[in-house]
Short mmCIF file of C-alpha atoms and ligand atoms in Angstrom, two decimals:
data_model
loop_
_atom_site.label_atom_id
_atom_site.label_comp_id
_atom_site.label_asym_id
_atom_site.label_seq_id
_atom_site.Cartn_x
_atom_site.Cartn_y
_atom_site.Cartn_z
CA UNK A 186 42.47 68.83 -22.65
CA UNK A 187 41.53 66.91 -20.03
CA UNK A 188 38.75 68.10 -17.49
CA UNK A 189 39.41 70.13 -14.35
CA UNK A 190 39.39 68.59 -11.19
CA UNK A 191 39.37 69.89 -7.77
CA UNK A 192 41.87 68.01 -4.63
CA UNK A 193 40.23 69.23 -1.14
CA UNK A 194 41.65 68.61 1.71
CA UNK A 195 39.32 69.37 5.10
CA UNK A 196 40.70 68.24 8.24
CA UNK A 197 39.50 68.93 11.95
CA UNK A 198 40.06 67.69 15.58
CA UNK A 199 36.75 66.46 16.67
CA UNK A 200 37.82 64.55 19.42
CA UNK A 201 40.26 61.82 20.20
CA UNK A 202 41.07 58.36 22.22
CA UNK A 203 42.79 58.49 25.20
CA UNK A 204 43.30 62.48 25.47
CA UNK A 205 45.01 64.07 22.09
CA UNK A 206 46.31 60.67 20.98
CA UNK A 207 44.79 59.30 17.92
CA UNK A 208 41.25 59.43 16.22
CA UNK A 209 38.77 56.43 16.68
CA UNK A 210 38.58 53.78 14.39
CA UNK A 211 34.61 54.38 14.34
CA UNK A 212 35.32 58.36 13.84
CA UNK A 213 37.06 57.27 10.58
CA UNK A 214 34.28 54.14 9.72
CA UNK A 215 31.80 56.93 10.57
CA UNK A 216 33.52 59.43 7.80
CA UNK A 217 33.85 56.81 5.23
CA UNK A 218 30.31 56.35 5.25
CA UNK A 219 29.43 60.07 4.99
CA UNK A 220 31.93 60.40 1.80
CA UNK A 221 31.24 56.85 0.30
CA UNK A 222 27.49 58.41 -0.05
CA UNK A 223 28.66 61.58 -1.30
CA UNK A 224 30.52 59.42 -4.18
CA UNK A 225 27.38 57.35 -5.01
CA UNK A 226 25.43 60.58 -5.31
CA UNK A 227 27.64 61.90 -7.74
CA UNK A 228 28.98 64.97 -5.14
CA UNK A 229 32.43 63.82 -5.09
CA UNK A 230 34.42 61.78 -7.70
CA UNK A 231 36.53 60.05 -4.92
CA UNK A 232 38.02 60.32 -1.33
CA UNK A 233 40.58 58.75 1.37
CA UNK A 234 39.65 59.60 4.95
CA UNK A 235 42.71 59.24 7.40
CA UNK A 236 44.08 60.64 10.38
CA UNK A 237 47.27 61.75 11.63
CA UNK A 238 47.66 61.87 15.79
CA UNK A 239 44.01 63.48 16.92
CA UNK A 240 43.21 65.43 13.47
CA UNK A 241 40.65 63.67 10.83
CA UNK A 242 41.61 64.24 7.31
CA UNK A 243 38.97 64.53 4.81
CA UNK A 244 41.21 63.98 1.08
CA UNK A 245 38.36 64.83 -1.62
CA UNK A 246 38.23 64.99 -5.38
CA UNK A 247 35.37 66.71 -7.51
CA UNK A 248 34.52 68.83 -9.92
CA UNK A 249 33.26 71.74 -8.17
CA UNK A 250 36.67 74.00 -7.79
CA UNK A 251 37.49 75.67 -4.66
CA UNK A 252 35.67 76.75 -1.68
CA UNK A 253 32.76 75.26 -2.87
CA UNK A 254 29.72 75.60 -0.97
CA UNK A 255 28.93 71.64 -1.37
CA UNK A 256 32.03 70.32 -1.03
CA UNK A 257 32.70 72.09 2.34
CA UNK A 258 29.07 71.70 3.57
CA UNK A 259 29.64 68.00 2.98
CA UNK A 260 33.19 68.06 5.19
CA UNK A 261 31.28 70.42 7.82
CA UNK A 262 28.11 67.68 8.55
CA UNK A 263 30.56 65.23 8.20
CA UNK A 264 32.23 66.41 11.11
CA UNK A 265 29.37 67.39 13.01
CA UNK A 266 27.76 63.91 12.64
CA UNK A 267 30.94 62.16 13.84
CA UNK A 268 30.97 64.24 16.84
CA UNK A 269 27.51 63.54 17.49
CA UNK A 270 27.40 59.91 16.66
CA UNK A 271 30.64 59.07 18.00
CA UNK A 272 32.97 61.50 19.83
CA UNK A 273 30.17 62.23 21.87
CA UNK A 274 28.87 58.99 22.84
CA UNK A 275 31.95 57.37 23.48
CA UNK A 276 32.99 60.45 25.59
CA UNK A 277 36.24 60.74 23.36
CA UNK A 278 38.27 63.37 24.40
CA UNK A 279 37.62 67.12 23.37
CA UNK A 280 34.67 65.80 21.27
CA UNK A 281 34.15 68.73 18.79
CA UNK A 282 37.15 70.57 19.69
CA UNK A 283 37.66 72.36 16.34
CA UNK A 284 34.27 73.08 15.10
CA UNK A 285 34.41 76.71 16.61
CA UNK A 286 30.87 77.55 15.28
CA UNK A 287 27.32 76.02 15.24
CA UNK A 288 26.28 77.28 11.95
CA UNK A 289 27.75 76.60 8.53
CA UNK A 290 27.66 79.82 6.57
CA UNK A 291 29.00 78.18 3.36
CA UNK A 292 32.70 77.67 3.71
CA UNK A 293 34.69 76.07 6.51
CA UNK A 294 37.63 78.70 6.32
CA UNK A 295 37.66 80.62 9.62
CA UNK A 296 35.28 78.06 11.37
CA UNK A 297 37.87 75.98 12.67
CA UNK A 298 38.50 73.20 10.17
CA UNK A 299 41.88 73.59 8.37
CA UNK A 300 41.41 73.35 4.50
CA UNK A 301 43.96 73.06 1.63
CA UNK A 302 42.42 72.81 -1.96
CA UNK A 303 43.59 73.04 -5.62
CA UNK A 304 41.96 73.03 -9.08
CA UNK A 305 44.01 71.66 -11.80
CA UNK A 306 43.94 70.18 -15.34
CA UNK A 307 45.07 66.65 -14.81
CA UNK A 308 48.41 66.00 -16.54
CA UNK A 309 48.77 62.30 -18.62
CA UNK A 310 50.34 61.30 -15.36
CA UNK A 311 49.21 63.64 -12.08
CA UNK A 312 51.28 62.24 -9.04
CA UNK A 313 50.42 64.16 -5.61
CA UNK A 314 52.07 63.83 -2.24
CA UNK A 315 49.63 64.76 0.84
CA UNK A 316 51.39 65.90 3.72
CA UNK A 317 49.63 65.94 7.49
CA UNK A 318 51.09 66.77 10.50
CA UNK A 319 49.89 66.85 14.16
CA UNK A 320 50.93 68.60 17.21
CA UNK A 321 52.02 71.74 15.50
CA UNK A 322 51.27 74.25 12.91
CA UNK A 323 51.02 75.75 9.44
CA UNK A 324 54.55 77.37 9.45
CA UNK A 325 55.88 73.97 9.86
CA UNK A 326 56.12 73.79 6.51
CA UNK A 327 57.99 77.16 5.77
CA UNK A 328 61.35 75.19 5.84
CA UNK A 329 60.62 72.30 3.68
CA UNK A 330 59.00 74.13 1.00
CA UNK A 331 61.79 76.46 0.78
CA UNK A 332 63.87 73.53 0.36
CA UNK A 333 61.74 71.63 -2.08
CA UNK A 334 60.77 74.46 -4.50
CA UNK A 335 63.51 76.97 -3.95
CA UNK A 336 67.15 75.42 -2.81
CA UNK A 337 69.25 74.05 -5.79
CA UNK A 338 70.94 72.02 -2.86
CA UNK A 339 67.73 69.99 -2.32
CA UNK A 340 66.09 69.94 -5.40
CA UNK A 341 68.09 69.06 -8.64
CA UNK A 342 65.83 69.82 -10.89
CA UNK A 343 65.76 73.61 -10.51
CA UNK A 344 69.59 73.07 -11.50
CA UNK A 345 68.95 70.39 -14.00
CA UNK A 346 65.37 70.62 -15.38
CA UNK A 347 64.53 73.10 -17.98
CA UNK A 348 61.42 73.14 -17.32
CA UNK A 349 61.39 74.39 -13.40
CA UNK A 350 64.66 76.47 -13.92
CA UNK A 351 62.83 79.78 -14.17
CA UNK A 352 61.50 78.82 -10.44
CA UNK A 353 58.93 79.23 -8.48
CA UNK A 354 56.36 81.72 -6.93
CA UNK A 355 55.58 81.47 -3.45
CA UNK A 356 52.37 83.29 -1.74
CA UNK A 357 53.06 83.88 1.59
CA UNK A 358 50.35 84.75 4.05
CA UNK A 359 50.86 87.13 6.73
CA UNK A 360 48.13 85.64 9.52
CA UNK A 361 48.39 88.41 11.80
CA UNK A 362 47.18 90.79 9.38
CA UNK A 363 45.19 88.29 7.09
CA UNK A 364 47.37 89.64 4.02
CA UNK A 365 49.18 88.06 1.28
CA UNK A 366 52.31 88.57 -1.01
CA UNK A 367 53.75 87.25 -4.23
CA UNK A 368 57.51 86.38 -3.99
CA UNK A 369 59.27 85.05 -7.34
CA UNK A 370 62.08 82.57 -6.70
CA UNK A 371 65.27 82.56 -6.96
CA UNK A 372 65.07 86.41 -7.70
CA UNK A 373 63.52 87.42 -4.39
CA UNK A 374 65.17 84.16 -2.31
CA UNK A 375 66.39 86.15 0.65
CA UNK A 376 63.24 88.34 0.74
CA UNK A 377 61.27 84.95 1.21
CA UNK A 378 63.46 83.69 3.41
CA UNK A 379 62.99 86.90 5.81
CA UNK A 380 59.63 85.88 5.84
CA UNK A 381 59.35 82.12 5.94
CA UNK A 382 62.09 82.18 8.94
CA UNK A 383 59.30 84.00 10.72
CA UNK A 384 56.98 80.89 11.08
CA UNK A 385 54.66 82.20 13.68
CA UNK A 386 53.59 84.85 11.64
CA UNK A 387 54.22 84.29 7.65
CA UNK A 388 53.10 80.80 5.86
CA UNK A 389 53.14 79.56 2.99
CA UNK A 390 49.46 79.61 1.12
CA UNK A 391 50.35 78.12 -2.01
CA UNK A 392 53.24 77.68 -4.57
CA UNK A 393 53.09 78.48 -8.16
CA UNK A 394 55.46 77.60 -11.13
CA UNK A 395 56.82 80.80 -12.37
CA UNK A 396 56.43 80.23 -16.45
CA UNK A 397 53.04 78.98 -16.64
CA UNK A 398 51.53 79.48 -12.83
CA UNK A 399 50.75 76.15 -12.80
CA UNK A 400 49.85 75.58 -9.22
CA UNK A 401 52.52 73.04 -7.51
CA UNK A 402 51.45 73.28 -3.46
CA UNK A 403 48.69 74.18 -1.43
CA UNK A 404 48.83 74.23 2.11
CA UNK A 405 46.22 75.25 5.38
CA UNK A 406 46.68 78.47 6.88
CA UNK A 407 44.22 78.13 9.70
CA UNK A 408 45.12 79.73 13.35
CA UNK A 409 42.64 78.74 15.36
CA UNK A 410 43.87 81.08 18.48
CA UNK A 411 43.41 83.89 16.25
CA UNK A 412 39.40 82.70 15.29
CA UNK A 413 38.86 82.03 18.71
CA UNK A 414 41.10 84.61 20.76
CA UNK A 415 42.05 81.78 22.79
CA UNK A 416 43.98 78.70 22.77
CA UNK A 417 41.84 76.01 21.33
CA UNK A 418 44.75 73.33 20.18
CA UNK A 419 47.14 73.88 17.46
CA UNK A 420 46.33 74.33 13.79
CA UNK A 421 47.82 70.82 13.02
CA UNK A 422 48.87 71.71 9.26
CA UNK A 423 47.90 69.80 5.94
CA UNK A 424 49.75 70.24 2.36
CA UNK A 425 49.18 69.03 -1.15
CA UNK A 426 52.17 68.67 -3.72
CA UNK A 427 52.13 67.77 -7.35
CA UNK A 428 55.05 65.95 -7.93
CA UNK A 429 57.37 65.03 -11.37
CA UNK A 430 57.37 66.42 -15.06
CA UNK A 431 58.08 69.69 -14.46
CA UNK A 432 57.54 69.95 -10.86
CA UNK A 433 59.81 68.51 -8.00
CA UNK A 434 60.38 64.44 -7.81
CA UNK A 435 58.88 62.41 -5.56
CA UNK A 436 62.30 61.99 -3.63
CA UNK A 437 63.34 66.09 -3.77
CA UNK A 438 59.37 66.39 -2.10
CA UNK A 439 60.36 64.05 0.55
CA UNK A 440 64.29 64.52 1.19
CA UNK A 441 63.74 67.78 3.35
CA UNK A 442 62.06 65.64 6.07
CA UNK A 443 65.43 63.47 6.59
CA UNK A 444 66.09 66.50 8.70
CA UNK A 445 64.01 66.51 11.57
CA UNK A 446 63.47 70.28 12.09
CA UNK A 447 62.27 72.18 14.86
CA UNK A 448 58.52 73.26 15.11
CA UNK A 449 56.54 75.28 17.53
CA UNK A 450 53.49 73.14 18.82
CA UNK A 451 54.01 69.91 20.64
CA UNK A 452 52.96 69.39 24.59
CA UNK A 453 50.07 72.42 24.86
CA UNK A 454 51.38 74.21 21.63
CA UNK A 455 53.96 75.37 23.47
CA UNK A 456 57.13 74.30 23.04
CA UNK A 457 59.47 73.57 20.22
CA UNK A 458 60.25 70.08 18.85
CA UNK A 459 61.64 67.95 16.31
CA UNK A 460 59.26 67.07 13.29
CA UNK A 461 59.46 63.25 13.33
CA UNK A 462 58.36 61.84 9.79
CA UNK A 463 56.44 58.56 10.44
CA UNK A 464 54.01 56.17 8.89
CA UNK A 465 50.47 56.18 9.22
CA UNK A 466 50.70 53.43 11.95
CA UNK A 467 52.89 55.53 13.84
CA UNK A 468 50.89 58.82 13.36
CA UNK A 469 49.73 59.34 17.10
CA UNK A 470 51.38 61.34 19.42
CA UNK A 471 52.89 59.91 23.04
CA UNK A 472 55.97 60.98 24.36
CA UNK A 473 55.31 64.94 26.19
CA UNK A 474 52.42 64.67 23.48
CA UNK A 475 54.54 64.23 20.58
CA UNK A 476 57.06 64.46 19.21
CA UNK A 477 54.87 66.24 16.37
CA UNK A 478 54.58 64.00 13.72
CA UNK A 479 53.82 63.98 9.74
CA UNK A 480 52.64 61.47 7.48
CA UNK A 481 53.43 61.72 3.59
CA UNK A 482 50.75 59.87 1.38
CA UNK A 483 51.25 59.38 -2.45
CA UNK A 484 48.50 58.69 -4.81
CA UNK A 485 48.15 58.89 -8.92
CA UNK A 486 45.27 60.39 -10.00
CA UNK A 487 43.10 59.34 -12.79
CA UNK A 488 40.45 60.97 -14.12
CA UNK A 489 39.80 62.31 -10.25
CA UNK A 490 39.92 58.83 -9.09
CA UNK A 491 42.89 58.58 -6.20
CA UNK A 492 44.90 55.63 -7.16
CA UNK A 493 46.69 54.10 -4.42
CA UNK A 494 48.19 50.60 -3.79
CA UNK A 495 45.07 48.78 -2.89
CA UNK A 496 41.99 50.91 -4.04
CA UNK A 497 42.89 54.53 -2.92
CA UNK A 498 44.88 53.39 0.07
CA UNK A 499 47.98 55.15 -0.60
CA UNK A 500 51.62 54.90 -0.85
CA UNK A 501 52.46 55.21 3.30
CA UNK A 502 56.09 57.27 2.09
CA UNK A 503 58.00 57.63 5.48
CA UNK A 504 57.23 54.10 6.04
CA UNK A 505 60.30 53.34 4.95
CA UNK A 506 64.02 52.20 6.67
CA UNK A 507 65.50 55.11 4.53
CA UNK A 508 63.78 57.77 7.29
CA UNK A 509 65.03 55.41 9.99
CA UNK A 510 68.04 57.95 10.58
CA UNK A 511 65.79 60.57 10.74
CA UNK A 512 63.65 59.38 13.25
CA UNK A 513 66.43 58.26 15.71
CA UNK A 514 67.58 61.98 15.46
CA UNK A 515 64.07 63.32 16.04
CA UNK A 516 63.88 61.24 19.53
CA UNK A 517 67.55 62.48 20.51
CA UNK A 518 66.39 66.28 19.83
CA UNK A 519 63.37 65.51 21.60
CA UNK A 520 65.30 64.15 24.46
CA UNK A 521 67.62 67.12 24.41
CA UNK A 522 64.96 69.65 24.36
CA UNK A 523 62.79 68.26 26.76
CA UNK A 524 66.18 68.31 29.42
CA UNK A 525 65.45 72.38 29.25
CA UNK A 526 61.88 72.07 30.84
CA UNK A 527 60.27 75.26 30.77
CA UNK A 528 62.99 77.33 29.47
CA UNK A 529 63.40 79.50 26.59
CA UNK A 530 63.93 78.54 23.90
CA UNK A 531 62.45 74.81 24.77
CA UNK A 532 59.19 76.49 25.50
CA UNK A 533 57.84 79.36 22.99
CA UNK A 534 58.27 82.46 23.82
CA UNK A 535 55.62 85.03 25.22
CA UNK A 536 54.12 86.59 22.05
CA UNK A 537 53.36 82.77 21.11
CA UNK A 538 52.29 81.99 24.07
CA UNK A 539 49.68 84.86 24.19
CA UNK A 540 46.58 82.66 23.34
CA UNK A 541 47.92 80.26 25.92
CA UNK A 542 46.85 79.72 29.58
CA UNK A 543 50.22 81.21 30.68
CA UNK A 544 48.79 84.50 30.42
CA UNK A 545 46.65 83.87 33.41
CA UNK A 546 49.65 82.61 35.43
CA UNK A 547 51.22 85.56 34.72
CA UNK A 548 48.13 87.71 35.89
CA UNK A 549 48.08 86.31 39.19
CA UNK A 550 51.49 87.44 40.10
CA UNK A 551 50.95 91.28 38.45
CA UNK A 552 50.31 92.91 41.87
CA UNK A 553 52.97 91.36 43.75
CA UNK A 554 55.39 93.27 41.71
CA UNK A 555 56.92 95.96 43.67
CA UNK A 556 59.44 99.12 41.77
CA UNK A 557 62.67 99.06 42.82
C1 F6R B 1295 48.66 70.16 21.76
C2 F6R B 1295 48.04 69.25 22.40
C3 F6R B 1295 47.98 68.48 23.71
C4 F6R B 1295 47.15 69.17 24.92
C5 F6R B 1295 47.69 68.91 26.60
C6 F6R B 1295 46.83 69.43 27.04
O1 F6R B 1295 48.27 70.59 20.60
O2 F6R B 1295 46.14 69.18 21.98
O3 F6R B 1295 49.71 69.07 24.06
O4 F6R B 1295 47.35 70.91 24.78
O5 F6R B 1295 47.30 67.31 26.42
O6 F6R B 1295 45.33 69.10 27.16
P1 F6R B 1295 44.24 69.98 27.84
O7 F6R B 1295 44.13 71.21 28.13
O8 F6R B 1295 43.13 69.55 27.03
O9 F6R B 1295 44.36 68.89 29.02
MG1 MG B 1296 43.09 67.01 20.33
MG1 MG B 1297 45.88 67.47 16.38
#
């Protein structure tokens, strides 16, 4: 039996160039240097550093399991060093933004960075897709994950492939209460949708294949505002999905993104906008700080090594004319939504804006209200 390997994706916004636009190449370079050292020292097997907009993403493979203080410590010290040695000297914008604590306590969960980790036994061939999004929140994955793992209209394998026919278990987190619930599909599909439709509160933490409890997907679930008690940027999410041979095919995993669904985030984390699938080259937000963007990176694992097209450079899966129509629709939707200005539902509802600066504006008007 093959050795267990853990895939850890740990990400943070530690400052960016030209406002909240894009990670600076020197930040990437510094992070690579740190992870290359860790690879040479044998702490990690392999790594790939990339960015989606202003978020620095550290993808690592190792044998230390989920929640390892060594791996989390490596990510934390990398983010710290990038902040101190690059973001601050270059006066990049919002340097160290997501590092909400000064002291590392063994696990970065609850300290600001987003974490998605899965420990697996590598199959004879192990294709994975790593998604990362900017200017949105973990609830942005609810709709595509429902489509990929529970909708027979999207995933032919749920109908046709005997190894997937029993369905999948969704572990859904209530981010307000900090609780999880497991829902098995297809039998609890309607309950699943009842929760996942409330994207700001219920998010998918992981998905397991029902027959053997094999992990199929894992997502980041951080809500920064709930940690910090105030608005400190959106919790731009990441997601790891295993593909093929008993899991959805790569094409079934990518298909839902051809429809640019509306997600919360965009300008000031306060608006609904379409999630636009883009290549790594276009993973940088512009128009009204958006529209929110998502990249999809394809790898093969080989004994923990991240095999890409050129070393560990992945297949850039949305770098494809097949997603041109989605991008055009996304821009049409973005324009449509912007014409509504600051009127709901273009702007988020008051409960979602609780942690932004809007309550301060409303506070000023409080005493001017007269009884009628
Ligand atoms: C959204 C985001 C940006 C900022 C906006 C204002 O996640 O990061 O849209 O909210 O650019 O930023 P500040 O308040 O830093 O000027
Ligand atoms: Mg930022
Ligand atoms: Mg961001």
